[in-house]
PDB file of C-alpha atoms in Angstrom:
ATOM      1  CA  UNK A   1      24.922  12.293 -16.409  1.00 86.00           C
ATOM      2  CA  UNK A   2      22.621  10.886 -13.607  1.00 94.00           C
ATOM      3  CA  UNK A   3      19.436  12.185 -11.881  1.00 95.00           C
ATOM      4  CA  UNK A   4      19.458  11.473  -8.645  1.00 94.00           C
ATOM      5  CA  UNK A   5      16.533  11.515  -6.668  1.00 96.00           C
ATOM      6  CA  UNK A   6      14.895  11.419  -2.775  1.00 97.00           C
ATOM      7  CA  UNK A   7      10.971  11.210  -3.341  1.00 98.00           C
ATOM      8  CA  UNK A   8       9.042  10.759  -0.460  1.00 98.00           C
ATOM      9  CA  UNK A   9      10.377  13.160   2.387  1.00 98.00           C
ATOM     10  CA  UNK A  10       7.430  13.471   4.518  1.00 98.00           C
ATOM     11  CA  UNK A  11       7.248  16.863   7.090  1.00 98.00           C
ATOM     12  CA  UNK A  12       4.793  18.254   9.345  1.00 98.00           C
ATOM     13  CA  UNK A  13       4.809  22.164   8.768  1.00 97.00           C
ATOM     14  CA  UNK A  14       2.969  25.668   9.799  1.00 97.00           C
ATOM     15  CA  UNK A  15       3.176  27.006   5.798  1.00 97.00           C
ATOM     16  CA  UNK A  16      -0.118  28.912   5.002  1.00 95.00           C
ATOM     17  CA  UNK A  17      -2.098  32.307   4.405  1.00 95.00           C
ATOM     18  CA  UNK A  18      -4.764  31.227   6.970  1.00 94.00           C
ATOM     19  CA  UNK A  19      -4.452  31.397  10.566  1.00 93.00           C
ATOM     20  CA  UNK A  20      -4.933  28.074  11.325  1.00 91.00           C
ATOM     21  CA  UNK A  21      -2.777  26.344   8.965  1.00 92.00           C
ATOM     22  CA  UNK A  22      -0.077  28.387  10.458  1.00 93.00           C
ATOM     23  CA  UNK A  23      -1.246  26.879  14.297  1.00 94.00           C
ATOM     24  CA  UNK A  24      -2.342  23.424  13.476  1.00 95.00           C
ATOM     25  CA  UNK A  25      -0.135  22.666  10.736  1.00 96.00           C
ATOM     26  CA  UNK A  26      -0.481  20.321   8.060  1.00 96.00           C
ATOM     27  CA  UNK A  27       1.527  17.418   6.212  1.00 97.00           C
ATOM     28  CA  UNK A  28       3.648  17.708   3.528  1.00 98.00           C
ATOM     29  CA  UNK A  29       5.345  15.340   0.772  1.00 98.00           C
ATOM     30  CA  UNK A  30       9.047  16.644  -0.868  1.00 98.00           C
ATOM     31  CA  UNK A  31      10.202  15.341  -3.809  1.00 98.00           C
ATOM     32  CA  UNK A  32      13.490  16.327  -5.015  1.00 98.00           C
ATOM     33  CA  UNK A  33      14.983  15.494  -8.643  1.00 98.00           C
ATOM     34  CA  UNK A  34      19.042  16.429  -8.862  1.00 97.00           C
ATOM     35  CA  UNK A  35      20.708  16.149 -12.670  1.00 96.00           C
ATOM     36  CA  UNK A  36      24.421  15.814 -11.491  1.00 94.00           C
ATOM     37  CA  UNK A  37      27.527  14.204 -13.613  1.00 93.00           C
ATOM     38  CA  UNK A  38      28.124  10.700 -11.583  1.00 88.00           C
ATOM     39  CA  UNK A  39      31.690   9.875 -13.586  1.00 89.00           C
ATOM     40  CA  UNK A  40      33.845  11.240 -10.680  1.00 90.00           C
ATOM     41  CA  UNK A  41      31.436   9.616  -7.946  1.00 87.00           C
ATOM     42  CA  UNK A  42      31.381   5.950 -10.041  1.00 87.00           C
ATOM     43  CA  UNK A  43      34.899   5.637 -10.616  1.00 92.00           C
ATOM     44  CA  UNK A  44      36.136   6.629  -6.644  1.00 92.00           C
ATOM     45  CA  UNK A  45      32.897   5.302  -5.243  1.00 93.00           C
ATOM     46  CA  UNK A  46      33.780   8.295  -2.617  1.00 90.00           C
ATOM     47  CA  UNK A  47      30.552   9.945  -1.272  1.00 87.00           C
ATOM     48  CA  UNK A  48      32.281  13.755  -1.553  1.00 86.00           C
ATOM     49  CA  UNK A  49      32.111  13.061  -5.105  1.00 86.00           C
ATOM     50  CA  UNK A  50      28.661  13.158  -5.384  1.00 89.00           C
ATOM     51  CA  UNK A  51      24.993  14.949  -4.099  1.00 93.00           C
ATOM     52  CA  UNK A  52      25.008  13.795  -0.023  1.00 93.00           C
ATOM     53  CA  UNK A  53      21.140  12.965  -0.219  1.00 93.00           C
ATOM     54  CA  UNK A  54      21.547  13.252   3.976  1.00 96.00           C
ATOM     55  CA  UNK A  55      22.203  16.818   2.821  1.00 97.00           C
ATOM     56  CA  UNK A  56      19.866  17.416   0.578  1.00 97.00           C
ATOM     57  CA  UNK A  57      17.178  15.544   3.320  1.00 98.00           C
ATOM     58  CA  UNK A  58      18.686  18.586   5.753  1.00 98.00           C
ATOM     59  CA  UNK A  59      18.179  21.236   3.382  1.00 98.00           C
ATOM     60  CA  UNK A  60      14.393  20.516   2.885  1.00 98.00           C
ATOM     61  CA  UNK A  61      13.843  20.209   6.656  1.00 98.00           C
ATOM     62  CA  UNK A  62      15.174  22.992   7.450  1.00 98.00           C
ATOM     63  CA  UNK A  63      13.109  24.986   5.205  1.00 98.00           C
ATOM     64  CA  UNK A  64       9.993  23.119   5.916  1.00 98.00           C
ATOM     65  CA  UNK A  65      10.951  23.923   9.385  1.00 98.00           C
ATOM     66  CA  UNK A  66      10.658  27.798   8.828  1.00 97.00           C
ATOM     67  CA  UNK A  67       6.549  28.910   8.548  1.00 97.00           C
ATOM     68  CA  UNK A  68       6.043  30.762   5.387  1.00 97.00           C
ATOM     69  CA  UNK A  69       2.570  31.785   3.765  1.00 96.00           C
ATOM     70  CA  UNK A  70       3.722  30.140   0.092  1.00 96.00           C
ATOM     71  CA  UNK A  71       4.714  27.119  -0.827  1.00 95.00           C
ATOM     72  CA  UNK A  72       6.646  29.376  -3.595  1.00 97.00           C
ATOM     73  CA  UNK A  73       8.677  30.847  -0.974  1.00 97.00           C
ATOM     74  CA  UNK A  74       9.603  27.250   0.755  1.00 97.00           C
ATOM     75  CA  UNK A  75      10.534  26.228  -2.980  1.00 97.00           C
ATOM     76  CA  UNK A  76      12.346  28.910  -3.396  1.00 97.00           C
ATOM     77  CA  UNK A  77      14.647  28.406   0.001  1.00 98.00           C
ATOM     78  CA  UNK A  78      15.166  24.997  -1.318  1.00 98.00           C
ATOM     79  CA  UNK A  79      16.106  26.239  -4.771  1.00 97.00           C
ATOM     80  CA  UNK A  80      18.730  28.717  -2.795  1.00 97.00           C
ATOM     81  CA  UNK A  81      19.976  26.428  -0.374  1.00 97.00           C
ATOM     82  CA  UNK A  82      20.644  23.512  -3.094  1.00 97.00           C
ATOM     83  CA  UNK A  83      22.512  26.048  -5.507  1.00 96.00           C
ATOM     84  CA  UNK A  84      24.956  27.162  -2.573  1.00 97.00           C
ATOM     85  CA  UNK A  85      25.366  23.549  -1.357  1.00 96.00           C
ATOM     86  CA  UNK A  86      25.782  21.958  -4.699  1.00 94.00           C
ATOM     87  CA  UNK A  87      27.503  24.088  -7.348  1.00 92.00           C
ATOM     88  CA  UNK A  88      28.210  21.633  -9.642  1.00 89.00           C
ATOM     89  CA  UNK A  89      24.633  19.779 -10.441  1.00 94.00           C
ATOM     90  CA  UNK A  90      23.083  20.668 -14.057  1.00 96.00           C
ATOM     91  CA  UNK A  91      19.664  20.749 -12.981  1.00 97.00           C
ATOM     92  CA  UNK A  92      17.271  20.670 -10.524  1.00 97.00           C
ATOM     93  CA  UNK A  93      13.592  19.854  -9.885  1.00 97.00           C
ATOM     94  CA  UNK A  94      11.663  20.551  -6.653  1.00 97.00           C
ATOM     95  CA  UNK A  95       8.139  19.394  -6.033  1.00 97.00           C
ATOM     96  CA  UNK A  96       5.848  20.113  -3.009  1.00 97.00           C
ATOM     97  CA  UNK A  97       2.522  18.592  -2.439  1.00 96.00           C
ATOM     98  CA  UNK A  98       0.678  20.308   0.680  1.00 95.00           C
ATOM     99  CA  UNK A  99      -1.292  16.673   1.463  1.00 95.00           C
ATOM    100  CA  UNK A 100      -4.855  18.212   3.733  1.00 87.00           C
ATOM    101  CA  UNK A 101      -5.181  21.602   2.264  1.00 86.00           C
ATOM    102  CA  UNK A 102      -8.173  24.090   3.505  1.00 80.00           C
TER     103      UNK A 102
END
């Protein structure tokens, strides 16, 4: 068992309960943590075997890309989106740091 991990995604996103947060927008840093079982993906070195971290990159811009008022409810579209996408991984950590709030 592995954790494998993308740290660092940067986005520019319209997430907040004031008005202007939701106009000007703000930056954000995405960290995301994956606990998968590597075996399959070490043994084939075959990228199908394992968590596609272009995929996982996709999945967090995506939902950055949609203006909520919580960060809870981006977290949770990531949460949603990585279950459906990758059935198979044992755990999964998701951390969102709102870099110039209010």
């Amino acid at each position: 068992m592995a954790i494998i991990a993308l740290e660092g995604m940067k986005f520019h996103a319209f997430h907040g309960v004031y008005e202007a947060e939701r106009k000007i927008g703000t930056d954000y840093m995405v960290d995301v943590y994956v606990q998968t079982v590597i075996a399959s993906a070490a043994a084939t070195d075959q990228l199908e075997a394992t968590i596609n971290y272009e995929s996982v990159f996709q999945i967090c811009k995506v939902e950055m890309s949609q203006p909520r008022q919580l960060i809870e409810s981006v977290l949770n579209g990531i949460f949603q989106r990585m279950k459906k996408q990758f059935p198979g991984m044992m755990a999964l950590k998701v951390r969102v740091r709102k870099l110039n709030p209010p």
